[in-house]
């Protein structure tokens, strides 16, 4: 596949800047074909203006037309063939089957959103008919529903080049809502981004939609993303990535003369609590599951478990620690996504090695190869004092490293749960009796965590209606919202209320006859009837 490396602005391309960069294969440092041009401020301006111009047409498309568009994206992603996956594999070091699985997730996700959009009830239509005799004051006819907000900037993450990038849930949910999208391509997989952009352009053409609803700009410098977020015609941005990047852009979004929502999904520490009853029953099995979760994808998951808590006066805890240590030594070092992430991982591990009170319990036996950006698995351990002395351990180190913390009592576990920052997940391994004994820990976790997992592991999540992938800061910048699953459409819509509006002039979703047959809240009752 040939890559032009230009900005994609609607149906045109542009390469005003002579400043270019390339994709790199992290497995051996090979420079991959294609020169990608840094977007200029004028190109960013053009892309957002075009999106703003296309917004009114796009938002007035029918639910059926928008559903058909999402299905066309899914079909085009399959029809595009495997070259796209081969490039994604080369740009990230992910094995090809992982990239194929990611495409499967992206395709299923687009179809799931199509189903939701077509059904229509997601617009949350509410109707309160006029009550002229209401006391103390009469009520006018009041109706409201969710409406799209405008052009959305999308920043994908390096670790999911297909499923959380150009074809990811941010783009799909923005389109589902009726919002145009401008992608800031991830500089670690620019070729994959260009190929995915072609897939979306093919779907736009097939469905006869305005070409301005989709643009993509490249950039390796923070300027490109910053200028995009500052653009006055942007309505919101969705970001998946590091705490540093997410926080910096969140601050830019809030410092604008007109602040806009900045939905940042960032990393977290994803604690695992291994309770005594479960340890007695299956310490070995839990340790195996933990190391598998820690090392899958070279530990490069936002749900990677960075802390494991157990109770010390329990032989099962010793079994858990020694089995986990044995499996960690057996882990064969693997290539990380790019040299920058590899460097940050090595620095993070080095800092942990220098922390007093923290012991390196195990490390992959095979020496990682620096030139291949390989990461070994590291397992540290400490006690409650060690953790209290090093609050940095509550922060994510992105990669296959985790710390096992030995506590002495349910109260100590509860105190640590209280110290946790907001996190995407927490996993509890226990019996029903454990849940009773440790109920205070669970009560604390409910305040801190997006997804609570019982007798399972945080890595891997199903894209469905009920999933929640979010959590209090620093897991995200808006704890009310998810970035995965159909509910994430709520980030790109806002309620619009119509008071005493003539029936024929209302959107179909709010008309008396309920012409599209959606579920609505009418005078306080959920119903599909009129
Ligand atoms: P990243 O370095 O923060 O990059 C994400 C995107 O943001 C890139 O396009 C990057 O472009 C841009 N960016 C970063 N800092 C910026 C700044 N200061 N100003 C303007 N743009 C900026 O993250 P990553 O390395 O790709 O991904 C790894 C991280 O993502 C991990 O921490 C992981 O836990 C997290 N993650 C979270 C989730 C989730 O759903 N919560 C999912 C996957 C990954 P430039 O490189 O050009 O700056």
Coordinates of N, CA, C and O in Angstrom, one line a residue, residues 390-520:
X390 N 5.7 5.4 49.7 CA 5.9 5.7 48.2 C 4.5 5.8 47.5 O 4.1 4.9 46.8
X391 N 3.9 7.0 47.7 CA 2.6 7.2 47.1 C 2.6 7.1 45.6 O 1.6 6.9 44.9
X392 N 3.9 7.2 45.0 CA 4.0 7.1 43.5 C 3.5 5.7 43.0 O 3.2 5.5 41.9
X393 N 3.5 4.7 44.0 CA 3.1 3.4 43.6 C 1.6 3.3 43.2 O 1.1 2.4 42.6
X394 N 0.8 4.4 43.6 CA -0.6 4.5 43.2 C -0.7 5.0 41.8 O -1.9 5.2 41.3
X395 N 0.4 5.3 41.1 CA 0.3 5.8 39.7 C 0.7 4.7 38.7 O 1.5 3.8 39.0
X396 N 0.1 4.8 37.5 CA 0.4 3.9 36.5 C 1.8 3.9 35.9 O 2.3 5.0 35.7
X397 N 2.5 2.7 35.8 CA 3.7 2.6 35.0 C 3.2 1.7 33.9 O 2.8 0.6 34.1
X398 N 3.2 2.3 32.6 CA 2.6 1.6 31.5 C 3.5 0.5 31.0 O 4.6 0.7 30.5
X399 N 3.1 -0.8 31.2 CA 3.9 -1.9 30.8 C 3.8 -3.1 31.8 O 3.0 -3.0 32.8
X400 N 4.5 -4.2 31.7 CA 4.3 -5.4 32.5 C 5.0 -5.3 33.8 O 6.0 -6.0 34.1
X401 N 4.6 -4.4 34.7 CA 5.2 -4.3 36.0 C 4.0 -4.1 37.1 O 3.1 -3.4 36.8
X402 N 4.2 -4.8 38.2 CA 3.1 -4.7 39.2 C 3.8 -4.9 40.6 O 4.9 -5.4 40.7
X403 N 3.1 -4.4 41.6 CA 3.6 -4.5 43.0 C 2.5 -5.3 43.9 O 1.4 -4.9 43.9
X404 N 3.0 -6.3 44.6 CA 2.2 -7.1 45.5 C 2.3 -6.5 46.9 O 3.5 -6.3 47.3
X405 N 1.2 -6.1 47.5 CA 1.3 -5.4 48.8 C 0.6 -6.3 49.9 O -0.5 -6.7 49.7
X406 N 1.4 -6.6 50.9 CA 0.9 -7.4 52.0 C 0.3 -6.6 53.1 O 1.0 -5.8 53.7
X407 N -0.9 -6.8 53.3 CA -1.6 -6.1 54.4 C -1.9 -7.1 55.6 O -1.7 -8.3 55.4
X408 N -2.3 -6.5 56.7 CA -2.4 -7.4 57.9 C -3.9 -7.5 58.3 O -4.2 -8.4 59.1
X409 N -4.8 -6.7 57.9 CA -6.1 -6.8 58.4 C -7.1 -6.2 57.4 O -6.7 -5.4 56.5
X410 N -8.4 -6.5 57.5 CA -9.4 -5.9 56.7 C -9.4 -4.3 56.8 O -9.6 -3.6 55.8
X411 N -9.1 -3.8 58.0 CA -9.1 -2.4 58.1 C -8.0 -1.7 57.3 O -8.1 -0.7 56.8
X412 N -6.8 -2.4 57.3 CA -5.7 -1.9 56.5 C -6.0 -1.9 55.0 O -5.7 -0.9 54.3
X413 N -6.7 -3.0 54.6 CA -7.1 -3.0 53.2 C -8.1 -1.9 52.8 O -8.0 -1.3 51.8
X414 N -9.0 -1.7 53.8 CA -10.0 -0.6 53.6 C -9.3 0.8 53.5 O -9.6 1.6 52.7
X415 N -8.2 0.9 54.3 CA -7.5 2.2 54.3 C -6.8 2.4 53.0 O -6.8 3.5 52.5
X416 N -6.2 1.3 52.4 CA -5.6 1.5 51.1 C -6.6 1.7 50.0 O -6.3 2.5 49.1
X417 N -7.7 1.1 50.1 CA -8.8 1.3 49.1 C -9.1 2.8 49.1 O -9.3 3.4 48.1
X418 N -9.2 3.4 50.3 CA -9.5 4.8 50.5 C -8.4 5.7 49.9 O -8.7 6.7 49.3
X419 N -7.2 5.2 49.8 CA -6.1 6.0 49.3 C -6.0 6.0 47.8 O -5.3 6.7 47.1
X420 N -6.7 5.0 47.2 CA -6.6 4.8 45.7 C -7.1 6.1 45.0 O -8.1 6.6 45.5
X421 N -6.5 6.4 43.9 CA -7.1 7.4 43.0 C -8.2 6.7 42.2 O -8.3 5.5 42.2
X422 N -9.0 7.5 41.5 CA -10.0 7.0 40.6 C -9.3 6.0 39.6 O -8.2 6.2 39.2
X423 N -10.0 4.9 39.4 CA -9.4 3.9 38.5 C -10.5 3.3 37.6 O -11.7 3.2 37.9
X424 N -10.0 2.8 36.4 CA -11.0 2.2 35.5 C -11.6 1.0 36.0 O -12.8 0.7 35.8
X425 N -10.8 0.1 36.7 CA -11.3 -1.1 37.3 C -10.7 -1.4 38.6 O -9.7 -0.9 39.0
X426 N -11.4 -2.3 39.3 CA -10.8 -3.0 40.5 C -11.3 -4.4 40.4 O -12.5 -4.7 40.0
X427 N -10.5 -5.4 40.7 CA -10.9 -6.8 40.7 C -10.8 -7.4 42.1 O -9.8 -7.2 42.8
X428 N -11.9 -8.1 42.5 CA -11.9 -8.7 43.8 C -12.0 -10.2 43.7 O -12.9 -10.7 43.0
X429 N -11.0 -10.9 44.2 CA -11.1 -12.4 44.2 C -11.5 -12.8 45.6 O -10.8 -12.5 46.6
X430 N -12.6 -13.5 45.7 CA -13.1 -13.8 47.1 C -14.2 -14.8 47.0 O -14.6 -15.3 45.9
X431 N -14.7 -15.2 48.2 CA -15.8 -16.1 48.3 C -17.0 -15.1 48.8 O -16.7 -14.0 49.2
X432 N -18.2 -15.7 48.9 CA -19.3 -14.9 49.4 C -19.0 -14.4 50.8 O -19.4 -13.3 51.2
X433 N -18.4 -15.3 51.6 CA -18.0 -15.0 53.0 C -17.0 -13.8 53.0 O -17.2 -12.9 53.8
X434 N -16.0 -13.9 52.1 CA -15.1 -12.8 52.0 C -15.8 -11.4 51.7 O -15.5 -10.4 52.3
X435 N -16.8 -11.5 50.8 CA -17.5 -10.3 50.5 C -18.1 -9.7 51.7 O -18.2 -8.4 51.9
X436 N -18.6 -10.6 52.6 CA -19.3 -10.1 53.8 C -18.2 -9.5 54.8 O -18.4 -8.3 55.2
X437 N -17.1 -10.2 54.9 CA -16.1 -9.7 55.9 C -15.5 -8.4 55.4 O -15.1 -7.5 56.1
X438 N -15.3 -8.3 54.0 CA -14.6 -7.1 53.5 C -15.6 -6.1 52.8 O -15.3 -5.4 51.9
X439 N -16.8 -6.1 53.3 CA -17.8 -5.3 52.6 C -17.5 -3.8 52.7 O -17.8 -3.0 51.8
X440 N -16.7 -3.4 53.7 CA -16.3 -2.0 53.8 C -15.4 -1.6 52.6 O -15.4 -0.5 52.1
X441 N -14.5 -2.6 52.3 CA -13.6 -2.3 51.2 C -14.4 -2.1 49.9 O -14.1 -1.2 49.1
X442 N -15.4 -2.9 49.7 CA -16.2 -2.8 48.5 C -16.9 -1.5 48.5 O -17.0 -0.8 47.4
X443 N -17.5 -1.1 49.6 CA -18.2 0.2 49.7 C -17.2 1.4 49.3 O -17.6 2.3 48.6
X444 N -16.0 1.3 49.7 CA -15.0 2.3 49.3 C -14.8 2.3 47.8 O -14.8 3.3 47.1
X445 N -14.6 1.1 47.3 CA -14.3 0.9 45.9 C -15.4 1.5 45.0 O -15.1 2.0 43.9
X446 N -16.6 1.3 45.4 CA -17.7 1.8 44.6 C -17.6 3.3 44.3 O -18.1 3.8 43.3
X447 N -16.9 4.0 45.3 CA -16.8 5.4 45.1 C -15.6 5.8 44.1 O -15.5 6.9 43.6
X448 N -14.7 4.8 43.9 CA -13.4 5.1 43.2 C -13.3 4.5 41.8 O -12.4 4.9 41.1
X449 N -14.2 3.5 41.5 CA -13.9 2.6 40.4 C -15.0 2.7 39.4 O -16.2 2.8 39.7
X450 N -14.6 2.5 38.1 CA -15.6 2.4 37.0 C -16.2 1.1 36.8 O -17.4 0.9 36.7
X451 N -15.4 0.0 36.9 CA -15.9 -1.4 36.6 C -15.3 -2.3 37.7 O -14.1 -2.4 37.9
X452 N -16.3 -2.9 38.5 CA -15.9 -3.8 39.6 C -16.0 -5.2 39.2 O -17.1 -5.6 38.7
X453 N -14.9 -5.9 39.2 CA -14.9 -7.3 38.7 C -14.8 -8.3 39.8 O -13.9 -8.2 40.7
X454 N -15.6 -9.3 39.8 CA -15.6 -10.4 40.8 C -15.0 -11.6 40.2 O -15.5 -12.1 39.2
X455 N -14.0 -12.1 40.9 CA -13.3 -13.4 40.5 C -12.9 -13.4 39.0 O -13.2 -14.4 38.3
X456 N -12.4 -12.3 38.5 CA -12.0 -12.2 37.1 C -10.8 -11.1 37.1 O -10.3 -10.7 38.1
X457 N -10.5 -10.8 35.8 CA -9.3 -9.9 35.6 C -9.7 -8.7 34.8 O -10.6 -8.8 33.9
X458 N -9.0 -7.6 34.9 CA -9.4 -6.4 34.3 C -9.2 -6.3 32.8 O -9.9 -5.6 32.1
X459 N -8.2 -7.0 32.3 CA -7.8 -6.8 30.9 C -8.8 -7.5 30.0 O -9.2 -8.7 30.2
X460 N -9.2 -6.8 28.9 CA -10.2 -7.4 28.0 C -11.6 -7.0 28.4 O -12.0 -7.2 29.6
X461 N -12.3 -6.3 27.6 CA -13.7 -5.9 27.9 C -14.6 -6.1 26.7 O -14.2 -6.0 25.6
X462 N -15.8 -6.4 27.0 CA -16.8 -6.6 26.0 C -17.4 -5.3 25.6 O -17.8 -4.5 26.5
X463 N -17.5 -5.0 24.3 CA -18.2 -3.7 23.8 C -19.7 -4.0 23.7 O -20.1 -4.8 22.9
X464 N -20.4 -3.5 24.7 CA -21.9 -3.8 24.7 C -22.6 -2.6 25.3 O -22.0 -1.6 25.6
X465 N -23.9 -2.8 25.5 CA -24.7 -1.6 26.0 C -24.4 -1.3 27.4 O -24.4 -0.1 27.8
X466 N -24.1 -2.3 28.2 CA -24.0 -2.0 29.7 C -22.5 -1.8 30.1 O -22.3 -1.4 31.3
X467 N -21.5 -2.0 29.3 CA -20.1 -1.8 29.7 C -19.9 -0.3 30.1 O -20.5 0.6 29.5
X468 N -19.1 -0.2 31.2 CA -18.6 1.2 31.5 C -17.1 1.2 31.5 O -16.5 0.4 32.3
X469 N -16.5 2.0 30.7 CA -15.1 2.1 30.7 C -14.8 3.6 31.0 O -14.7 4.5 30.1
X470 N -14.6 3.8 32.3 CA -14.4 5.2 32.7 C -14.1 5.1 34.2 O -13.8 4.1 34.8
X471 N -14.2 6.3 34.9 CA -14.0 6.3 36.3 C -13.6 7.7 36.8 O -13.4 8.5 35.9
X472 N -13.6 7.9 38.1 CA -13.2 9.2 38.6 C -11.8 9.6 38.2 O -10.9 8.7 37.9
X473 N -11.4 10.9 38.2 CA -10.1 11.4 37.8 C -9.1 10.6 38.7 O -9.3 10.5 39.9
X474 N -7.9 10.2 38.2 CA -7.3 10.5 36.9 C -7.6 9.5 35.8 O -7.0 9.5 34.8
X475 N -8.6 8.5 36.1 CA -8.9 7.5 35.1 C -9.5 8.3 33.9 O -9.2 7.9 32.7
X476 N -10.3 9.3 34.2 CA -10.9 10.1 33.1 C -11.0 11.6 33.6 O -10.8 11.8 34.8
X477 N -11.4 12.5 32.7 CA -11.7 13.8 33.2 C -13.1 14.1 33.5 O -13.5 15.1 33.9
X478 N -14.0 13.1 33.1 CA -15.5 13.2 33.4 C -16.0 11.9 33.8 O -16.3 11.0 33.0
X479 N -16.2 11.7 35.1 CA -16.5 10.4 35.6 C -17.9 9.9 35.2 O -18.2 8.8 35.3
X480 N -18.7 10.8 34.7 CA -20.1 10.4 34.3 C -20.1 9.6 33.0 O -21.1 9.0 32.7
X481 N -19.0 9.6 32.2 CA -19.1 9.1 30.9 C -18.2 7.9 30.7 O -17.2 7.8 31.4
X482 N -18.6 7.1 29.7 CA -17.7 6.0 29.3 C -17.2 6.3 27.9 O -17.8 7.1 27.2
X483 N -16.0 5.7 27.6 CA -15.5 5.9 26.2 C -15.8 4.7 25.4 O -15.4 4.7 24.2
X484 N -16.3 3.6 26.0 CA -16.5 2.3 25.2 C -17.9 1.9 25.6 O -18.4 2.1 26.7
X485 N -18.6 1.3 24.6 CA -20.0 0.8 24.8 C -20.9 1.9 24.3 O -20.6 3.1 24.2
X486 N -22.2 1.5 24.0 CA -23.1 2.4 23.4 C -23.4 3.7 24.2 O -23.7 4.7 23.6
X487 N -23.3 3.6 25.5 CA -23.6 4.8 26.3 C -22.6 6.0 26.0 O -22.9 7.1 26.4
X488 N -21.5 5.7 25.3 CA -20.5 6.8 25.1 C -21.0 7.8 24.1 O -20.5 8.9 24.0
X489 N -22.1 7.5 23.4 CA -22.8 8.5 22.6 C -23.2 9.8 23.4 O -23.2 10.9 22.8
X490 N -23.5 9.6 24.7 CA -23.9 10.7 25.5 C -22.9 11.8 25.6 O -23.3 13.0 26.0
X491 N -21.7 11.6 25.2 CA -20.6 12.6 25.3 C -20.9 13.7 24.2 O -20.4 14.8 24.3
X492 N -21.6 13.3 23.1 CA -21.6 14.1 21.9 C -23.0 14.6 21.6 O -23.3 15.0 20.5
X493 N -23.9 14.5 22.6 CA -25.2 15.1 22.5 C -25.6 15.9 23.7 O -24.9 15.8 24.7
X494 N -26.5 16.8 23.5 CA -27.0 17.6 24.7 C -28.5 17.7 24.5 O -29.1 17.6 23.4
X495 N -29.2 17.9 25.7 CA -30.7 18.0 25.6 C -31.1 19.3 25.0 O -30.5 20.4 25.3
X496 N -32.1 19.3 24.1 CA -32.7 20.5 23.6 C -34.2 20.4 23.9 O -34.8 19.3 23.7
X497 N -34.7 21.4 24.5 CA -36.1 21.4 25.0 C -37.0 22.3 24.1 O -36.6 23.4 23.7
X498 N -38.2 21.8 23.8 CA -39.1 22.6 23.0 C -40.4 22.9 23.8 O -41.0 21.9 24.3
X499 N -40.7 24.1 24.0 CA -41.9 24.5 24.8 C -43.0 25.0 24.0 O -42.8 26.0 23.2
X500 N -44.2 24.4 24.1 CA -45.4 24.8 23.3 C -45.2 24.9 21.8 O -45.6 25.7 21.1
X501 N -44.4 23.9 21.3 CA -44.0 23.9 19.9 C -45.1 23.2 19.1 O -45.7 22.2 19.6
X502 N -45.5 23.7 17.9 CA -46.5 23.0 17.1 C -46.1 21.6 16.7 O -44.9 21.4 16.4
X503 N -47.0 20.7 16.8 CA -46.6 19.3 16.6 C -45.9 19.0 15.3 O -44.8 18.3 15.3
X504 N -46.3 19.6 14.2 CA -45.7 19.3 12.9 C -44.3 19.9 12.8 O -43.5 19.4 12.0
X505 N -44.0 20.9 13.6 CA -42.7 21.5 13.6 C -41.7 20.8 14.5 O -40.5 21.1 14.5
X506 N -42.1 19.8 15.3 CA -41.2 19.1 16.2 C -40.4 18.1 15.5 O -40.9 17.6 14.4
X507 N -39.3 17.7 16.0 CA -38.6 16.5 15.4 C -39.5 15.3 15.5 O -40.2 15.2 16.5
X508 N -39.4 14.4 14.6 CA -40.3 13.2 14.6 C -40.2 12.5 16.0 O -41.3 12.0 16.4
X509 N -39.1 12.5 16.6 CA -38.9 11.7 17.9 C -39.9 12.3 18.9 O -40.2 11.6 19.9
X510 N -40.3 13.6 18.8 CA -41.1 14.2 19.8 C -42.6 14.5 19.4 O -43.4 15.0 20.1
X511 N -42.9 14.1 18.1 CA -44.3 14.3 17.7 C -45.3 13.4 18.4 O -44.9 12.3 18.8
X512 N -46.5 13.9 18.5 CA -47.5 13.1 19.2 C -47.7 11.7 18.8 O -47.8 10.8 19.6
X513 N -47.6 11.5 17.4 CA -47.9 10.2 16.9 C -46.8 9.2 17.1 O -46.9 8.0 16.7
X514 N -45.6 9.6 17.6 CA -44.4 8.8 17.8 C -44.2 8.0 16.4 O -44.1 6.8 16.4
X515 N -43.9 8.7 15.3 CA -43.9 8.1 14.0 C -42.8 7.1 13.9 O -42.9 6.2 13.1
X516 N -41.7 7.2 14.7 CA -40.6 6.1 14.5 C -40.7 5.1 15.7 O -39.9 4.2 15.7
X517 N -41.7 5.2 16.4 CA -42.0 4.1 17.4 C -41.0 3.9 18.5 O -40.7 2.7 18.9
X518 N -40.4 5.0 18.9 CA -39.3 4.8 19.9 C -39.9 4.8 21.4 O -41.0 5.2 21.6
X519 N -39.1 4.3 22.3 CA -39.5 4.3 23.7 C -39.3 5.8 24.2 O -38.2 6.4 23.9
X520 N -40.3 6.3 24.8 CA -40.2 7.7 25.3 C -40.7 7.8 26.7 O -41.4 6.9 27.2

